[in-house]
Short mmCIF file of C-alpha atoms in Angstrom, two decimals:
data_model
loop_
_atom_site.label_atom_id
_atom_site.label_comp_id
_atom_site.label_asym_id
_atom_site.label_seq_id
_atom_site.Cartn_x
_atom_site.Cartn_y
_atom_site.Cartn_z
CA MET A 1221 0.05 0.02 0.00
CA PRO A 1222 1.46 3.41 -0.87
CA PRO A 1223 2.36 5.67 1.94
CA SER A 1224 -0.39 8.26 1.17
CA ASP A 1225 -3.04 5.68 1.46
CA SER A 1226 -1.98 4.74 5.20
CA THR A 1227 -1.81 8.39 5.73
CA ALA A 1228 -5.17 8.99 4.54
CA ALA A 1229 -6.40 5.98 6.53
CA ASP A 1230 -5.01 7.24 9.69
CA ALA A 1231 -6.31 10.76 9.17
CA PRO A 1232 -8.68 12.34 11.58
CA LEU A 1233 -12.18 12.89 10.21
CA PHE A 1234 -14.95 15.48 11.04
CA THR A 1235 -16.79 14.18 14.14
CA LEU A 1236 -20.57 15.17 14.54
CA ARG A 1237 -19.10 17.32 17.32
CA ASP A 1238 -16.69 19.12 14.96
CA ARG A 1239 -19.48 19.51 12.30
CA ARG A 1240 -21.90 21.09 15.01
CA ILE A 1241 -19.04 23.78 16.30
CA ILE A 1242 -18.07 24.43 12.69
CA ARG A 1243 -21.52 25.22 11.31
CA SER A 1244 -22.40 27.27 14.49
CA CYS A 1245 -18.96 29.02 14.34
CA VAL A 1246 -18.89 29.77 10.43
CA SER A 1247 -22.60 31.16 10.97
CA GLN A 1248 -21.28 33.42 13.83
CA HIS A 1249 -18.26 34.64 11.56
CA SER A 1250 -19.99 34.59 8.10
CA SER A 1251 -18.82 38.13 7.47
CA ASP A 1252 -15.34 36.92 7.47
CA PHE A 1253 -15.95 34.84 4.29
CA PRO A 1254 -16.59 36.29 0.73
CA PRO A 1255 -20.36 35.20 -0.04
CA GLU A 1256 -19.11 32.51 -2.70
CA ALA A 1257 -17.26 30.47 0.01
CA LEU A 1258 -20.57 29.77 2.03
CA GLN A 1259 -23.00 29.29 -1.07
CA ARG A 1260 -22.96 25.96 -2.58
CA PRO A 1261 -23.62 26.62 -6.48
CA GLU A 1262 -23.67 23.73 -8.99
CA LEU A 1263 -19.94 22.95 -9.56
CA PRO A 1264 -19.10 21.58 -12.89
CA SER A 1265 -19.30 17.86 -12.66
CA GLY A 1266 -15.49 17.10 -12.94
CA ASP A 1267 -14.73 19.68 -9.90
CA ASP A 1268 -17.86 17.98 -8.08
CA ARG A 1269 -16.34 14.40 -8.32
CA GLN A 1270 -12.77 15.66 -7.17
CA ILE A 1271 -14.46 17.45 -3.96
CA ARG A 1272 -14.99 14.24 -2.11
CA ARG A 1273 -13.32 12.25 0.46
CA GLY A 1274 -10.32 10.51 -1.23
CA GLY A 1275 -10.30 13.23 -4.04
CA SER A 1276 -8.19 16.07 -4.72
CA LEU A 1277 -8.88 19.85 -4.36
CA PRO A 1278 -9.07 21.29 -8.03
CA PRO A 1279 -6.58 24.14 -8.71
CA GLU A 1280 -9.44 26.67 -8.97
CA ALA A 1281 -10.76 25.52 -5.75
CA ASP A 1282 -7.42 25.68 -3.95
CA LYS A 1283 -7.34 29.30 -4.95
CA LYS A 1284 -10.62 30.20 -3.55
CA ALA A 1285 -10.72 28.07 -0.33
CA GLN A 1286 -10.83 29.99 2.93
CA SER A 1287 -9.36 28.83 6.07
CA LEU A 1288 -11.59 28.50 9.04
CA PRO A 1289 -11.39 31.77 11.35
CA LEU A 1290 -9.00 31.30 14.41
CA ALA A 1291 -12.04 31.57 16.63
CA CYS A 1292 -13.29 28.32 15.08
CA GLU A 1293 -9.91 26.42 14.83
CA GLN A 1294 -9.65 27.16 18.82
CA GLN A 1295 -12.81 25.31 19.47
CA LEU A 1296 -11.72 22.02 17.57
CA ALA A 1297 -8.86 19.52 18.38
CA PRO A 1298 -5.70 20.69 17.00
CA LEU A 1299 -4.68 19.04 13.35
CA PRO A 1300 -1.23 17.74 12.37
CA LYS A 1301 0.80 20.79 10.78
CA ASP A 1302 0.37 19.21 7.27
CA MET A 1303 -3.39 19.49 7.44
CA ASP A 1304 -6.03 22.28 7.34
CA ARG A 1305 -9.70 22.78 7.42
CA VAL A 1306 -10.97 25.23 4.91
CA VAL A 1307 -14.41 26.36 3.62
CA TYR A 1308 -15.11 26.37 -0.04
CA SER A 1309 -18.41 26.80 -2.05
CA GLY A 1310 -20.55 25.55 0.97
CA ARG A 1311 -18.53 22.71 2.09
CA VAL A 1312 -16.01 22.35 4.57
CA LEU A 1313 -12.85 20.29 3.78
CA LEU A 1314 -10.24 18.59 5.74
CA ILE A 1315 -7.03 18.62 3.43
CA ASP A 1316 -3.48 17.78 3.56
CA ALA A 1317 -0.34 19.60 2.16
CA GLN A 1318 -0.97 17.82 -1.27
CA ASP A 1319 -4.58 19.12 -1.34
CA GLN A 1320 -5.99 15.67 -1.08
CA VAL A 1321 -9.48 15.70 0.52
CA LEU A 1322 -9.38 13.74 3.72
CA ASP A 1323 -12.89 14.45 4.84
CA VAL A 1324 -15.91 16.97 3.76
CA PHE A 1325 -19.23 17.96 4.56
CA THR A 1326 -21.64 20.73 3.36
CA LEU A 1327 -22.49 23.63 5.78
CA ASP A 1328 -26.30 23.24 5.07
CA ASP A 1329 -26.79 19.58 6.08
CA THR A 1330 -27.86 18.72 9.49
CA GLN A 1331 -25.59 16.03 10.18
#
Protein backbone atom coordinates (compact mmCIF):
# COMPACT_ATOMS: atom_id res chain seq x y z
CA MET A 1 0.00 0.00 0.00
CA PRO A 2 1.43 3.45 -0.90
CA PRO A 3 2.31 5.72 2.05
CA SER A 4 -0.36 8.26 1.08
CA ASP A 5 -3.05 5.58 1.48
CA SER A 6 -1.96 4.74 5.02
CA THR A 7 -1.75 8.44 5.87
CA ALA A 8 -5.29 8.99 4.58
CA ALA A 9 -6.54 5.96 6.51
CA ASP A 10 -5.01 7.36 9.72
CA ALA A 11 -6.24 10.91 9.11
CA PRO A 12 -8.64 12.50 11.56
CA LEU A 13 -12.19 12.87 10.28
CA PHE A 14 -14.89 15.41 11.11
CA THR A 15 -16.85 14.16 14.10
CA LEU A 16 -20.48 15.12 14.67
CA ARG A 17 -19.19 17.50 17.38
CA ASP A 18 -16.73 19.07 14.90
CA ARG A 19 -19.53 19.57 12.37
CA ARG A 20 -21.81 21.19 14.95
CA ILE A 21 -19.04 23.52 16.18
CA ILE A 22 -17.95 24.47 12.66
CA ARG A 23 -21.50 25.15 11.44
CA SER A 24 -22.24 27.33 14.45
CA CYS A 25 -18.93 29.15 14.31
CA VAL A 26 -19.04 29.76 10.55
CA SER A 27 -22.56 31.12 10.96
CA GLN A 28 -21.36 33.49 13.68
CA HIS A 29 -18.37 34.58 11.58
CA SER A 30 -20.04 34.60 8.16
CA SER A 31 -18.84 38.15 7.53
CA ASP A 32 -15.24 36.81 7.56
CA PHE A 33 -15.94 34.91 4.32
CA PRO A 34 -16.65 36.06 0.79
CA PRO A 35 -20.26 35.12 -0.16
CA GLU A 36 -19.15 32.47 -2.67
CA ALA A 37 -17.33 30.54 0.06
CA LEU A 38 -20.54 29.84 1.96
CA GLN A 39 -22.94 29.31 -0.95
CA ARG A 40 -23.00 26.00 -2.75
CA PRO A 41 -23.63 26.65 -6.43
CA GLU A 42 -23.73 23.83 -8.88
CA LEU A 43 -20.14 22.88 -9.61
CA PRO A 44 -18.99 21.49 -12.92
CA SER A 45 -19.28 17.71 -12.72
CA GLY A 46 -15.51 17.18 -12.91
CA ASP A 47 -14.86 19.50 -9.97
CA ASP A 48 -17.78 18.00 -8.05
CA ARG A 49 -16.33 14.50 -8.40
CA GLN A 50 -12.93 15.66 -7.14
CA ILE A 51 -14.33 17.38 -4.05
CA ARG A 52 -15.04 14.20 -2.12
CA ARG A 53 -13.23 12.14 0.44
CA GLY A 54 -10.21 10.62 -1.29
CA GLY A 55 -10.29 13.15 -4.14
CA SER A 56 -8.10 16.16 -4.68
CA LEU A 57 -8.87 19.84 -4.45
CA PRO A 58 -8.98 21.27 -8.00
CA PRO A 59 -6.58 24.18 -8.65
CA GLU A 60 -9.43 26.69 -8.96
CA ALA A 61 -10.90 25.54 -5.64
CA ASP A 62 -7.48 25.69 -3.99
CA LYS A 63 -7.23 29.38 -4.89
CA LYS A 64 -10.69 30.20 -3.52
CA ALA A 65 -10.77 28.01 -0.40
CA GLN A 66 -10.83 29.98 2.86
CA SER A 67 -9.32 28.77 6.12
CA LEU A 68 -11.63 28.61 9.12
CA PRO A 69 -11.42 31.67 11.37
CA LEU A 70 -9.07 31.28 14.33
CA ALA A 71 -12.07 31.53 16.67
CA CYS A 72 -13.44 28.35 15.07
CA GLU A 73 -10.12 26.49 15.02
CA GLN A 74 -9.62 27.19 18.72
CA GLN A 75 -12.80 25.25 19.53
CA LEU A 76 -11.59 22.13 17.67
CA ALA A 77 -8.92 19.55 18.32
CA PRO A 78 -5.55 20.59 16.85
CA LEU A 79 -4.65 19.14 13.47
CA PRO A 80 -1.26 17.84 12.37
CA LYS A 81 0.78 20.64 10.78
CA ASP A 82 0.31 19.25 7.26
CA MET A 83 -3.52 19.43 7.42
CA ASP A 84 -5.99 22.29 7.20
CA ARG A 85 -9.73 22.86 7.49
CA VAL A 86 -11.07 25.11 4.73
CA VAL A 87 -14.42 26.38 3.52
CA TYR A 88 -15.16 26.26 -0.20
CA SER A 89 -18.44 26.58 -2.03
CA GLY A 90 -20.65 25.73 0.95
CA ARG A 91 -18.48 22.80 2.04
CA VAL A 92 -15.96 22.32 4.79
CA LEU A 93 -12.95 20.28 3.73
CA LEU A 94 -10.16 18.63 5.65
CA ILE A 95 -7.17 18.71 3.30
CA ASP A 96 -3.54 17.72 3.52
CA ALA A 97 -0.46 19.52 2.19
CA GLN A 98 -0.93 17.88 -1.24
CA ASP A 99 -4.54 19.16 -1.44
CA GLN A 100 -5.98 15.68 -0.98
CA VAL A 101 -9.49 15.79 0.50
CA LEU A 102 -9.44 13.69 3.66
CA ASP A 103 -13.01 14.51 4.72
CA VAL A 104 -15.80 16.83 3.62
CA PHE A 105 -19.25 17.94 4.67
CA THR A 106 -21.70 20.61 3.52
CA LEU A 107 -22.59 23.53 5.74
CA ASP A 108 -26.32 23.20 5.05
CA ASP A 109 -26.64 19.50 6.04
CA THR A 110 -28.00 18.72 9.47
CA GLN A 111 -25.62 15.85 10.23
